[in-house]
Amino acid sequence: MDANKAFEDMKRYRLAKPEWSLLPLLGAAVAGGASRVSVTIDASGTTFDFDGKGLTAKQAEDVFPRGFKQAGRERELAVGLYMLAQSEPSSLTYEGWDGSSGSRIKVEGGKVKVEPLNKSPFKESGPFNRVKMSVKKGWRPFGGLFGGGKTE
């Protein structure tokens, strides 16, 4: 099963309350050995940073096809990305680095694109992960819970 088909099949994992959308990402961080998590919410969107094991390109390819069928980091990341994508952000990206290689998962318009990274996209050294959800200016997904509010 490819990533796009698997992404569509995740409808059964929709959480009852949108404010719970970050919980699976926290689960992915913990399952990957994170010792630190940072969430930044502003008018442009939400950034969820955590240290711990990043996904290799092969693991990233399998996040949606295999992730929701098994427990652990991949499933939690798959569910978290799926939930955030339901708010129709202007962009949704996961980037992970394991110290020597990494991956990027982009979800746009219900389509998933996975690419390998040969260079860390982060200024932090060592393993690191980031989920970034950008929202349209003035748009308030989930009632503004994850950014997009007007700045004054």
Short mmCIF file of the C-alpha atoms (twelve columns), coordinates in Angstrom:
data_MODEL
# 
_entry.id   MODEL 
# 
loop_
_atom_site.group_PDB 
_atom_site.id 
_atom_site.type_symbol 
_atom_site.label_atom_id 
_atom_site.label_alt_id 
_atom_site.label_comp_id 
_atom_site.label_asym_id 
_atom_site.label_seq_id 
_atom_site.Cartn_x 
_atom_site.Cartn_y 
_atom_site.Cartn_z 
_atom_site.pdbx_PDB_model_num 
ATOM 1   C CA . MET A 1   0.000   0.000  0.000  1 
ATOM 2   C CA . ASP A 2   1.429   3.417  -0.880 1 
ATOM 3   C CA . ALA A 3   1.592   6.400  1.472  1 
ATOM 4   C CA . ASN A 4   -1.268  8.315  -0.168 1 
ATOM 5   C CA . LYS A 5   -3.711  5.365  -0.067 1 
ATOM 6   C CA . ALA A 6   -2.776  4.625  3.536  1 
ATOM 7   C CA . PHE A 7   -3.241  8.299  4.440  1 
ATOM 8   C CA . GLU A 8   -6.799  8.177  3.069  1 
ATOM 9   C CA . ASP A 9   -7.505  5.005  5.053  1 
ATOM 10  C CA . MET A 10  -6.693  6.708  8.359  1 
ATOM 11  C CA . LYS A 11  -10.180 8.218  8.748  1 
ATOM 12  C CA . ARG A 12  -10.950 5.811  11.573 1 
ATOM 13  C CA . TYR A 13  -8.230  7.458  13.691 1 
ATOM 14  C CA . ARG A 14  -9.873  10.877 13.731 1 
ATOM 15  C CA . LEU A 15  -9.871  12.127 17.313 1 
ATOM 16  C CA . ALA A 16  -13.120 13.324 18.876 1 
ATOM 17  C CA . LYS A 17  -11.712 16.698 19.925 1 
ATOM 18  C CA . PRO A 18  -9.340  18.771 17.782 1 
ATOM 19  C CA . GLU A 19  -7.427  19.962 20.830 1 
ATOM 20  C CA . TRP A 20  -6.184  16.395 21.246 1 
ATOM 21  C CA . SER A 21  -4.292  16.532 17.926 1 
ATOM 22  C CA . LEU A 22  -0.912  17.137 19.553 1 
ATOM 23  C CA . LEU A 23  -1.218  14.104 21.850 1 
ATOM 24  C CA . PRO A 24  -0.147  11.570 19.188 1 
ATOM 25  C CA . LEU A 25  2.846   13.781 18.349 1 
ATOM 26  C CA . LEU A 26  3.797   13.757 22.021 1 
ATOM 27  C CA . GLY A 27  3.464   9.964  21.940 1 
ATOM 28  C CA . ALA A 28  5.784   9.814  18.905 1 
ATOM 29  C CA . ALA A 29  8.311   12.006 20.712 1 
ATOM 30  C CA . VAL A 30  8.279   9.822  23.832 1 
ATOM 31  C CA . ALA A 31  8.460   6.597  21.793 1 
ATOM 32  C CA . GLY A 32  11.487  8.025  19.957 1 
ATOM 33  C CA . GLY A 33  13.315  8.713  23.210 1 
ATOM 34  C CA . ALA A 34  12.728  12.461 23.435 1 
ATOM 35  C CA . SER A 35  13.986  14.215 26.533 1 
ATOM 36  C CA . ARG A 36  12.675  17.616 25.443 1 
ATOM 37  C CA . VAL A 37  9.550   18.833 23.634 1 
ATOM 38  C CA . SER A 38  8.746   22.378 22.567 1 
ATOM 39  C CA . VAL A 39  5.469   23.630 21.104 1 
ATOM 40  C CA . THR A 40  5.253   27.105 19.575 1 
ATOM 41  C CA . ILE A 41  1.881   28.481 18.503 1 
ATOM 42  C CA . ASP A 42  1.653   31.842 16.750 1 
ATOM 43  C CA . ALA A 43  -0.281  33.590 13.990 1 
ATOM 44  C CA . SER A 44  1.571   31.646 11.278 1 
ATOM 45  C CA . GLY A 45  0.831   28.208 12.737 1 
ATOM 46  C CA . THR A 46  2.270   25.609 15.081 1 
ATOM 47  C CA . THR A 47  5.756   24.143 15.451 1 
ATOM 48  C CA . PHE A 48  6.296   20.975 17.494 1 
ATOM 49  C CA . ASP A 49  10.024  20.292 18.126 1 
ATOM 50  C CA . PHE A 50  11.518  17.340 19.962 1 
ATOM 51  C CA . ASP A 51  14.833  15.608 20.294 1 
ATOM 52  C CA . GLY A 52  15.114  11.857 20.125 1 
ATOM 53  C CA . LYS A 53  15.377  9.452  17.264 1 
ATOM 54  C CA . GLY A 54  14.434  10.824 13.830 1 
ATOM 55  C CA . LEU A 55  12.980  8.730  11.034 1 
ATOM 56  C CA . THR A 56  15.153  7.382  8.242  1 
ATOM 57  C CA . ALA A 57  13.864  7.836  4.684  1 
ATOM 58  C CA . LYS A 58  12.630  4.204  4.625  1 
ATOM 59  C CA . GLN A 59  10.820  4.614  7.954  1 
ATOM 60  C CA . ALA A 60  9.232   7.834  6.688  1 
ATOM 61  C CA . GLU A 61  8.010   6.017  3.546  1 
ATOM 62  C CA . ASP A 62  6.337   3.460  5.813  1 
ATOM 63  C CA . VAL A 63  4.747   5.883  8.306  1 
ATOM 64  C CA . PHE A 64  1.306   5.777  6.698  1 
ATOM 65  C CA . PRO A 65  1.320   2.343  5.003  1 
ATOM 66  C CA . ARG A 66  2.591   0.500  8.094  1 
ATOM 67  C CA . GLY A 67  2.383   3.015  10.905 1 
ATOM 68  C CA . PHE A 68  -1.299  2.785  11.660 1 
ATOM 69  C CA . LYS A 69  -1.172  -1.026 11.722 1 
ATOM 70  C CA . GLN A 70  1.308   -1.225 14.588 1 
ATOM 71  C CA . ALA A 71  1.883   0.504  17.886 1 
ATOM 72  C CA . GLY A 72  4.798   2.837  18.504 1 
ATOM 73  C CA . ARG A 73  6.478   5.917  17.158 1 
ATOM 74  C CA . GLU A 74  5.427   5.532  13.516 1 
ATOM 75  C CA . ARG A 75  1.762   5.019  14.392 1 
ATOM 76  C CA . GLU A 76  1.708   8.014  16.729 1 
ATOM 77  C CA . LEU A 77  3.382   10.212 14.121 1 
ATOM 78  C CA . ALA A 78  0.996   8.999  11.402 1 
ATOM 79  C CA . VAL A 79  -2.072  9.726  13.530 1 
ATOM 80  C CA . GLY A 80  -0.721  13.132 14.620 1 
ATOM 81  C CA . LEU A 81  0.048   14.228 11.068 1 
ATOM 82  C CA . TYR A 82  -3.300  12.941 9.853  1 
ATOM 83  C CA . MET A 83  -5.157  14.835 12.580 1 
ATOM 84  C CA . LEU A 84  -3.344  18.093 11.859 1 
ATOM 85  C CA . ALA A 85  -4.004  17.665 8.131  1 
ATOM 86  C CA . GLN A 86  -7.751  17.611 8.839  1 
ATOM 87  C CA . SER A 87  -7.597  21.354 9.562  1 
ATOM 88  C CA . GLU A 88  -6.475  21.907 5.944  1 
ATOM 89  C CA . PRO A 89  -3.306  23.867 6.752  1 
ATOM 90  C CA . SER A 90  -1.447  25.702 3.997  1 
ATOM 91  C CA . SER A 91  1.451   23.317 4.689  1 
ATOM 92  C CA . LEU A 92  2.226   20.441 7.039  1 
ATOM 93  C CA . THR A 93  5.746   19.044 7.262  1 
ATOM 94  C CA . TYR A 94  7.626   16.553 9.418  1 
ATOM 95  C CA . GLU A 95  11.431  16.656 9.333  1 
ATOM 96  C CA . GLY A 96  13.544  14.189 11.250 1 
ATOM 97  C CA . TRP A 97  17.276  13.721 11.615 1 
ATOM 98  C CA . ASP A 98  18.915  10.756 13.324 1 
ATOM 99  C CA . GLY A 99  22.423  12.248 13.440 1 
ATOM 100 C CA . SER A 100 23.616  11.028 10.032 1 
ATOM 101 C CA . SER A 101 20.551  10.953 7.759  1 
ATOM 102 C CA . GLY A 102 16.963  12.013 7.831  1 
ATOM 103 C CA . SER A 103 13.633  12.442 6.123  1 
ATOM 104 C CA . ARG A 104 10.921  14.927 5.281  1 
ATOM 105 C CA . ILE A 105 7.209   14.145 5.017  1 
ATOM 106 C CA . LYS A 106 5.007   16.801 3.401  1 
ATOM 107 C CA . VAL A 107 1.228   16.592 3.483  1 
ATOM 108 C CA . GLU A 108 -0.522  18.990 1.115  1 
ATOM 109 C CA . GLY A 109 -4.026  18.754 -0.272 1 
ATOM 110 C CA . GLY A 110 -4.451  15.259 1.143  1 
ATOM 111 C CA . LYS A 111 -1.352  14.004 -0.703 1 
ATOM 112 C CA . VAL A 112 1.797   12.729 0.975  1 
ATOM 113 C CA . LYS A 113 5.327   13.281 -0.333 1 
ATOM 114 C CA . VAL A 114 8.354   11.701 1.360  1 
ATOM 115 C CA . GLU A 115 11.948  12.627 0.630  1 
ATOM 116 C CA . PRO A 116 15.304  11.649 2.130  1 
ATOM 117 C CA . LEU A 117 17.559  14.255 3.735  1 
ATOM 118 C CA . ASN A 118 21.331  14.015 3.404  1 
ATOM 119 C CA . LYS A 119 21.960  17.131 5.475  1 
ATOM 120 C CA . SER A 120 20.352  18.170 8.741  1 
ATOM 121 C CA . PRO A 121 17.744  20.912 8.303  1 
ATOM 122 C CA . PHE A 122 18.277  21.975 11.923 1 
ATOM 123 C CA . LYS A 123 20.787  24.126 13.732 1 
ATOM 124 C CA . GLU A 124 20.631  21.672 16.633 1 
ATOM 125 C CA . SER A 125 23.270  18.949 16.541 1 
ATOM 126 C CA . GLY A 126 22.361  15.300 16.904 1 
ATOM 127 C CA . PRO A 127 18.958  13.672 16.493 1 
ATOM 128 C CA . PHE A 128 16.074  16.125 16.177 1 
ATOM 129 C CA . ASN A 129 12.503  16.269 14.847 1 
ATOM 130 C CA . ARG A 130 10.067  19.006 13.840 1 
ATOM 131 C CA . VAL A 131 6.431   19.057 12.818 1 
ATOM 132 C CA . LYS A 132 5.455   22.399 11.303 1 
ATOM 133 C CA . MET A 133 1.889   23.324 10.431 1 
ATOM 134 C CA . SER A 134 1.511   26.647 8.631  1 
ATOM 135 C CA . VAL A 135 -1.877  28.275 8.280  1 
ATOM 136 C CA . LYS A 136 -3.306  30.809 5.899  1 
ATOM 137 C CA . LYS A 137 -3.133  34.405 7.109  1 
ATOM 138 C CA . GLY A 138 -6.166  35.244 9.218  1 
ATOM 139 C CA . TRP A 139 -7.431  31.659 9.111  1 
ATOM 140 C CA . ARG A 140 -8.139  29.932 12.413 1 
ATOM 141 C CA . PRO A 141 -8.030  26.127 12.127 1 
ATOM 142 C CA . PHE A 142 -9.742  24.324 14.977 1 
ATOM 143 C CA . GLY A 143 -11.100 27.684 16.183 1 
ATOM 144 C CA . GLY A 144 -7.609  29.199 16.407 1 
ATOM 145 C CA . LEU A 145 -6.296  26.499 18.716 1 
ATOM 146 C CA . PHE A 146 -3.174  25.948 16.593 1 
ATOM 147 C CA . GLY A 147 -2.453  29.462 15.371 1 
ATOM 148 C CA . GLY A 148 -3.775  31.541 12.524 1 
ATOM 149 C CA . GLY A 149 -5.304  34.183 14.718 1 
ATOM 150 C CA . LYS A 150 -5.133  37.833 13.816 1 
ATOM 151 C CA . THR A 151 -2.099  39.704 15.039 1 
ATOM 152 C CA . GLU A 152 -2.613  43.187 16.417 1 
# 
